[in-house]
Amino acid sequence: MAEFTLDLNDDQKQVRDWIHGFAADVIRPAAAEWDEREETPWPVIQEAAKVGIYSLDFYAQQYFDPTGLGIPMAMEELFWGDAGIALSIVGTGLAAVGVLANGTEEQIGTWIPQMYGDANDVKVAAFCSSEPDAGSDVAALRTRAVYDEAKDEWVLNGTKTWATNGGIASVHVVVACVDPSLGSKGHASFIVPPSTPGLSQGQKFKKHGIRASHTAEVVLEDVRVPGSCLLGGKEKLDERLARARERAANGGGERVKNAAMATFEASRPAVGAMAVGTARAAYEVALDYARTREQFGRPIIDNQGIAFQLADMRTQIDAARLLVWRASWMAVSGKPFTAAEGSMSKLYASEVAKKVTAQAVQILGGNGFTREYPVERMHRDAAIYTIFEGTSEIQRLVIARTLSGMPIR
């Protein structure tokens, strides 16, 4: 187990500087264009693949960093460049985490490489959990998976929404209900391979922010997948369902994690790191502007009202990063989140990103309200952090229930 430290080692610093250079030289110059186009920035993803940032090997190296800081460090730098483009680059990771959290070694080795493709033919993947009537309430999922024993196939029907890369993905990971009587304990995750009949893209959403990231509905109509596409395998699922039924019959007892929750728990500190990156980017623009913008014969940073805002912004960003790093280190060290530290990191960093980007707009004044300066875009992008992968309200609920000892459903 790695000791907790605030000092990055030489290898980590080298990787951080490499990612930062890509974000500064490739992502930022393209940010405004792809925000306006509201399209997946395939050329930028391909450039990321060429240099090795968009690849299974890169994410595996960061994921298995013994300090736990590889992923949050990478997320912060990429999202410092631009949130929309960065999400297009890292969005596949949520599907990959879904397979890592629930799949067998064979499934991990088979499907994750297909999610990324290669530098000459990049692919993306999608994790499909939310539904029109089931967002925060994952127990309300209606997408059904029914086992056809004669053909050893699962038949999926339903509609997913808010799916990053939904419909354009090569591989979709779909959370579906296999036993409605068990609520969220009756869920399982399935791989839908490329070009599977019955899967189609529904509505593509035109969004307030992160416009360069594709978000859409995914419609499943009698989608048949082989039995081997059930993540974890049927034997493991049957055992889990049997335990859940026994506990339900006995009036409850120890709770069982469902597939979607396992994925979100693993990814929340990473989302916090994304928020830190966006907040830091807006803070740096505001700081530079305050140093050079003059009013009444002096830089506006000489005014206490501006200086104190910048002081608070920097303090909150650093505090958010510390929460993210703590949760990431705890996760890799096998320490339990006894106070929902993962949710804490995501909650605080998300709220900081919204606040800091709003303050940056205010510091720039009228200029901050225009698209001539990037803080306008950063402020729009920051709004998503308090919504996706568990709203701030849900994070507070998770934290409160953890502290009280109540079950988290």
PDB file of N, CA, C and O in Angstrom, residues 50-93:
ATOM      1  N   LYS A  50      -3.104   9.080 -31.306  1.00  0.00           N
ATOM      2  CA  LYS A  50      -1.773   9.012 -31.925  1.00  0.00           C
ATOM      3  C   LYS A  50      -0.657   9.197 -30.907  1.00  0.00           C
ATOM      4  O   LYS A  50       0.393   8.554 -30.997  1.00  0.00           O
ATOM      5  N   VAL A  51      -0.878  10.097 -29.935  1.00  0.00           N
ATOM      6  CA  VAL A  51       0.176  10.341 -28.943  1.00  0.00           C
ATOM      7  C   VAL A  51       0.069   9.381 -27.755  1.00  0.00           C
ATOM      8  O   VAL A  51       0.946   9.365 -26.891  1.00  0.00           O
ATOM      9  N   GLY A  52      -1.006   8.582 -27.710  1.00  0.00           N
ATOM     10  CA  GLY A  52      -1.134   7.571 -26.669  1.00  0.00           C
ATOM     11  C   GLY A  52      -2.017   7.938 -25.502  1.00  0.00           C
ATOM     12  O   GLY A  52      -2.161   7.151 -24.561  1.00  0.00           O
ATOM     13  N   ILE A  53      -2.652   9.112 -25.542  1.00  0.00           N
ATOM     14  CA  ILE A  53      -3.529   9.505 -24.433  1.00  0.00           C
ATOM     15  C   ILE A  53      -4.875   8.794 -24.524  1.00  0.00           C
ATOM     16  O   ILE A  53      -5.445   8.378 -23.502  1.00  0.00           O
ATOM     17  N   TYR A  54      -5.395   8.641 -25.733  1.00  0.00           N
ATOM     18  CA  TYR A  54      -6.643   7.895 -25.901  1.00  0.00           C
ATOM     19  C   TYR A  54      -6.281   6.454 -26.248  1.00  0.00           C
ATOM     20  O   TYR A  54      -6.156   6.080 -27.412  1.00  0.00           O
ATOM     21  N   SER A  55      -6.079   5.662 -25.218  1.00  0.00           N
ATOM     22  CA  SER A  55      -5.703   4.266 -25.425  1.00  0.00           C
ATOM     23  C   SER A  55      -5.943   3.490 -24.148  1.00  0.00           C
ATOM     24  O   SER A  55      -5.933   4.052 -23.042  1.00  0.00           O
ATOM     25  N   LEU A  56      -6.129   2.197 -24.294  1.00  0.00           N
ATOM     26  CA  LEU A  56      -6.306   1.321 -23.149  1.00  0.00           C
ATOM     27  C   LEU A  56      -5.054   1.317 -22.284  1.00  0.00           C
ATOM     28  O   LEU A  56      -5.135   1.361 -21.051  1.00  0.00           O
ATOM     29  N   ASP A  57      -3.884   1.295 -22.918  1.00  0.00           N
ATOM     30  CA  ASP A  57      -2.629   1.246 -22.167  1.00  0.00           C
ATOM     31  C   ASP A  57      -2.467   2.467 -21.267  1.00  0.00           C
ATOM     32  O   ASP A  57      -2.057   2.353 -20.106  1.00  0.00           O
ATOM     33  N   PHE A  58      -2.788   3.649 -21.812  1.00  0.00           N
ATOM     34  CA  PHE A  58      -2.637   4.873 -21.022  1.00  0.00           C
ATOM     35  C   PHE A  58      -3.530   4.843 -19.793  1.00  0.00           C
ATOM     36  O   PHE A  58      -3.080   5.101 -18.663  1.00  0.00           O
ATOM     37  N   TYR A  59      -4.811   4.514 -19.978  1.00  0.00           N
ATOM     38  CA  TYR A  59      -5.728   4.522 -18.847  1.00  0.00           C
ATOM     39  C   TYR A  59      -5.406   3.409 -17.856  1.00  0.00           C
ATOM     40  O   TYR A  59      -5.589   3.577 -16.647  1.00  0.00           O
ATOM     41  N   ALA A  60      -4.912   2.275 -18.363  1.00  0.00           N
ATOM     42  CA  ALA A  60      -4.522   1.196 -17.463  1.00  0.00           C
ATOM     43  C   ALA A  60      -3.355   1.633 -16.584  1.00  0.00           C
ATOM     44  O   ALA A  60      -3.338   1.367 -15.370  1.00  0.00           O
ATOM     45  N   GLN A  61      -2.389   2.317 -17.182  1.00  0.00           N
ATOM     46  CA  GLN A  61      -1.237   2.793 -16.408  1.00  0.00           C
ATOM     47  C   GLN A  61      -1.679   3.768 -15.323  1.00  0.00           C
ATOM     48  O   GLN A  61      -1.203   3.702 -14.179  1.00  0.00           O
ATOM     49  N   GLN A  62      -2.589   4.666 -15.661  1.00  0.00           N
ATOM     50  CA  GLN A  62      -3.058   5.635 -14.671  1.00  0.00           C
ATOM     51  C   GLN A  62      -3.957   4.959 -13.637  1.00  0.00           C
ATOM     52  O   GLN A  62      -3.893   5.270 -12.439  1.00  0.00           O
ATOM     53  N   TYR A  63      -4.779   4.023 -14.095  1.00  0.00           N
ATOM     54  CA  TYR A  63      -5.712   3.333 -13.203  1.00  0.00           C
ATOM     55  C   TYR A  63      -4.968   2.518 -12.149  1.00  0.00           C
ATOM     56  O   TYR A  63      -5.393   2.451 -10.983  1.00  0.00           O
ATOM     57  N   PHE A  64      -3.847   1.920 -12.552  1.00  0.00           N
ATOM     58  CA  PHE A  64      -3.103   1.057 -11.634  1.00  0.00           C
ATOM     59  C   PHE A  64      -1.940   1.782 -10.958  1.00  0.00           C
ATOM     60  O   PHE A  64      -1.071   1.147 -10.364  1.00  0.00           O
ATOM     61  N   ASP A  65      -1.917   3.103 -11.037  1.00  0.00           N
ATOM     62  CA  ASP A  65      -0.936   3.875 -10.292  1.00  0.00           C
ATOM     63  C   ASP A  65      -1.107   3.542  -8.803  1.00  0.00           C
ATOM     64  O   ASP A  65      -2.195   3.725  -8.243  1.00  0.00           O
ATOM     65  N   PRO A  66      -0.057   3.044  -8.149  1.00  0.00           N
ATOM     66  CA  PRO A  66      -0.220   2.593  -6.761  1.00  0.00           C
ATOM     67  C   PRO A  66      -0.598   3.697  -5.783  1.00  0.00           C
ATOM     68  O   PRO A  66      -1.103   3.421  -4.690  1.00  0.00           O
ATOM     69  N   THR A  67      -0.377   4.958  -6.151  1.00  0.00           N
ATOM     70  CA  THR A  67      -0.772   6.061  -5.269  1.00  0.00           C
ATOM     71  C   THR A  67      -2.234   6.441  -5.440  1.00  0.00           C
ATOM     72  O   THR A  67      -2.793   7.178  -4.626  1.00  0.00           O
ATOM     73  N   GLY A  68      -2.847   5.992  -6.534  1.00  0.00           N
ATOM     74  CA  GLY A  68      -4.228   6.352  -6.818  1.00  0.00           C
ATOM     75  C   GLY A  68      -4.397   7.696  -7.487  1.00  0.00           C
ATOM     76  O   GLY A  68      -5.520   8.103  -7.816  1.00  0.00           O
ATOM     77  N   LEU A  69      -3.281   8.406  -7.743  1.00  0.00           N
ATOM     78  CA  LEU A  69      -3.378   9.772  -8.257  1.00  0.00           C
ATOM     79  C   LEU A  69      -3.287   9.857  -9.775  1.00  0.00           C
ATOM     80  O   LEU A  69      -3.446  10.935 -10.345  1.00  0.00           O
ATOM     81  N   GLY A  70      -3.030   8.745 -10.446  1.00  0.00           N
ATOM     82  CA  GLY A  70      -2.877   8.786 -11.898  1.00  0.00           C
ATOM     83  C   GLY A  70      -4.112   9.298 -12.610  1.00  0.00           C
ATOM     84  O   GLY A  70      -4.030  10.215 -13.439  1.00  0.00           O
ATOM     85  N   ILE A  71      -5.266   8.712 -12.321  1.00  0.00           N
ATOM     86  CA  ILE A  71      -6.503   9.114 -12.996  1.00  0.00           C
ATOM     87  C   ILE A  71      -6.903  10.545 -12.639  1.00  0.00           C
ATOM     88  O   ILE A  71      -7.175  11.355 -13.541  1.00  0.00           O
ATOM     89  N   PRO A  72      -6.981  10.935 -11.356  1.00  0.00           N
ATOM     90  CA  PRO A  72      -7.377  12.325 -11.075  1.00  0.00           C
ATOM     91  C   PRO A  72      -6.405  13.347 -11.650  1.00  0.00           C
ATOM     92  O   PRO A  72      -6.830  14.422 -12.084  1.00  0.00           O
ATOM     93  N   MET A  73      -5.133  13.030 -11.670  1.00  0.00           N
ATOM     94  CA  MET A  73      -4.159  13.950 -12.257  1.00  0.00           C
ATOM     95  C   MET A  73      -4.412  14.126 -13.750  1.00  0.00           C
ATOM     96  O   MET A  73      -4.423  15.254 -14.273  1.00  0.00           O
ATOM     97  N   ALA A  74      -4.663  13.012 -14.451  1.00  0.00           N
ATOM     98  CA  ALA A  74      -4.928  13.075 -15.882  1.00  0.00           C
ATOM     99  C   ALA A  74      -6.227  13.817 -16.172  1.00  0.00           C
ATOM    100  O   ALA A  74      -6.304  14.640 -17.096  1.00  0.00           O
ATOM    101  N   MET A  75      -7.284  13.531 -15.380  1.00  0.00           N
ATOM    102  CA  MET A  75      -8.569  14.185 -15.596  1.00  0.00           C
ATOM    103  C   MET A  75      -8.461  15.691 -15.399  1.00  0.00           C
ATOM    104  O   MET A  75      -9.007  16.475 -16.183  1.00  0.00           O
ATOM    105  N   GLU A  76      -7.768  16.109 -14.363  1.00  0.00           N
ATOM    106  CA  GLU A  76      -7.648  17.540 -14.105  1.00  0.00           C
ATOM    107  C   GLU A  76      -6.987  18.265 -15.272  1.00  0.00           C
ATOM    108  O   GLU A  76      -7.449  19.332 -15.704  1.00  0.00           O
ATOM    109  N   GLU A  77      -5.906  17.699 -15.806  1.00  0.00           N
ATOM    110  CA  GLU A  77      -5.196  18.368 -16.894  1.00  0.00           C
ATOM    111  C   GLU A  77      -6.016  18.403 -18.180  1.00  0.00           C
ATOM    112  O   GLU A  77      -6.061  19.419 -18.879  1.00  0.00           O
ATOM    113  N   LEU A  78      -6.671  17.297 -18.518  1.00  0.00           N
ATOM    114  CA  LEU A  78      -7.471  17.265 -19.743  1.00  0.00           C
ATOM    115  C   LEU A  78      -8.638  18.240 -19.664  1.00  0.00           C
ATOM    116  O   LEU A  78      -8.926  18.966 -20.625  1.00  0.00           O
ATOM    117  N   PHE A  79      -9.313  18.286 -18.518  1.00  0.00           N
ATOM    118  CA  PHE A  79     -10.475  19.161 -18.379  1.00  0.00           C
ATOM    119  C   PHE A  79     -10.053  20.611 -18.157  1.00  0.00           C
ATOM    120  O   PHE A  79     -10.852  21.515 -18.384  1.00  0.00           O
ATOM    121  N   TRP A  80      -8.814  20.828 -17.759  1.00  0.00           N
ATOM    122  CA  TRP A  80      -8.260  22.179 -17.778  1.00  0.00           C
ATOM    123  C   TRP A  80      -8.225  22.685 -19.210  1.00  0.00           C
ATOM    124  O   TRP A  80      -8.442  23.870 -19.475  1.00  0.00           O
ATOM    125  N   GLY A  81      -7.989  21.782 -20.153  1.00  0.00           N
ATOM    126  CA  GLY A  81      -7.971  22.171 -21.563  1.00  0.00           C
ATOM    127  C   GLY A  81      -9.342  22.573 -22.058  1.00  0.00           C
ATOM    128  O   GLY A  81      -9.542  23.677 -22.565  1.00  0.00           O
ATOM    129  N   ASP A  82     -10.324  21.702 -21.907  1.00  0.00           N
ATOM    130  CA  ASP A  82     -11.724  21.992 -22.260  1.00  0.00           C
ATOM    131  C   ASP A  82     -12.578  20.815 -21.833  1.00  0.00           C
ATOM    132  O   ASP A  82     -12.239  19.659 -22.120  1.00  0.00           O
ATOM    133  N   ALA A  83     -13.678  21.098 -21.175  1.00  0.00           N
ATOM    134  CA  ALA A  83     -14.505  20.027 -20.617  1.00  0.00           C
ATOM    135  C   ALA A  83     -15.208  19.217 -21.698  1.00  0.00           C
ATOM    136  O   ALA A  83     -15.298  17.983 -21.597  1.00  0.00           O
ATOM    137  N   GLY A  84     -15.742  19.884 -22.724  1.00  0.00           N
ATOM    138  CA  GLY A  84     -16.478  19.162 -23.755  1.00  0.00           C
ATOM    139  C   GLY A  84     -15.598  18.204 -24.531  1.00  0.00           C
ATOM    140  O   GLY A  84     -15.934  17.028 -24.719  1.00  0.00           O
ATOM    141  N   ILE A  85     -14.450  18.696 -25.001  1.00  0.00           N
ATOM    142  CA  ILE A  85     -13.531  17.834 -25.743  1.00  0.00           C
ATOM    143  C   ILE A  85     -12.958  16.760 -24.833  1.00  0.00           C
ATOM    144  O   ILE A  85     -12.841  15.585 -25.229  1.00  0.00           O
ATOM    145  N   ALA A  86     -12.597  17.135 -23.616  1.00  0.00           N
ATOM    146  CA  ALA A  86     -12.035  16.151 -22.693  1.00  0.00           C
ATOM    147  C   ALA A  86     -13.024  15.029 -22.418  1.00  0.00           C
ATOM    148  O   ALA A  86     -12.643  13.853 -22.343  1.00  0.00           O
ATOM    149  N   LEU A  87     -14.312  15.364 -22.281  1.00  0.00           N
ATOM    150  CA  LEU A  87     -15.302  14.321 -22.027  1.00  0.00           C
ATOM    151  C   LEU A  87     -15.435  13.397 -23.226  1.00  0.00           C
ATOM    152  O   LEU A  87     -15.678  12.195 -23.072  1.00  0.00           O
ATOM    153  N   SER A  88     -15.258  13.932 -24.433  1.00  0.00           N
ATOM    154  CA  SER A  88     -15.261  13.076 -25.608  1.00  0.00           C
ATOM    155  C   SER A  88     -14.072  12.119 -25.593  1.00  0.00           C
ATOM    156  O   SER A  88     -14.162  10.997 -26.087  1.00  0.00           O
ATOM    157  N   ILE A  89     -12.959  12.579 -25.020  1.00  0.00           N
ATOM    158  CA  ILE A  89     -11.766  11.736 -24.944  1.00  0.00           C
ATOM    159  C   ILE A  89     -11.885  10.692 -23.837  1.00  0.00           C
ATOM    160  O   ILE A  89     -11.471   9.542 -24.010  1.00  0.00           O
ATOM    161  N   VAL A  90     -12.470  11.063 -22.709  1.00  0.00           N
ATOM    162  CA  VAL A  90     -12.488  10.145 -21.564  1.00  0.00           C
ATOM    163  C   VAL A  90     -13.828   9.448 -21.369  1.00  0.00           C
ATOM    164  O   VAL A  90     -13.944   8.571 -20.506  1.00  0.00           O
ATOM    165  N   GLY A  91     -14.857   9.817 -22.157  1.00  0.00           N
ATOM    166  CA  GLY A  91     -16.186   9.248 -21.954  1.00  0.00           C
ATOM    167  C   GLY A  91     -16.220   7.741 -22.057  1.00  0.00           C
ATOM    168  O   GLY A  91     -17.015   7.071 -21.375  1.00  0.00           O
ATOM    169  N   THR A  92     -15.363   7.190 -22.904  1.00  0.00           N
ATOM    170  CA  THR A  92     -15.291   5.741 -23.035  1.00  0.00           C
ATOM    171  C   THR A  92     -14.900   5.092 -21.715  1.00  0.00           C
ATOM    172  O   THR A  92     -15.268   3.951 -21.435  1.00  0.00           O
ATOM    173  N   GLY A  93     -14.172   5.832 -20.888  1.00  0.00           N
ATOM    174  CA  GLY A  93     -13.687   5.279 -19.631  1.00  0.00           C
ATOM    175  C   GLY A  93     -14.787   4.815 -18.701  1.00  0.00           C
ATOM    176  O   GLY A  93     -14.595   3.859 -17.934  1.00  0.00           O
TER     177      GLY A  93
END
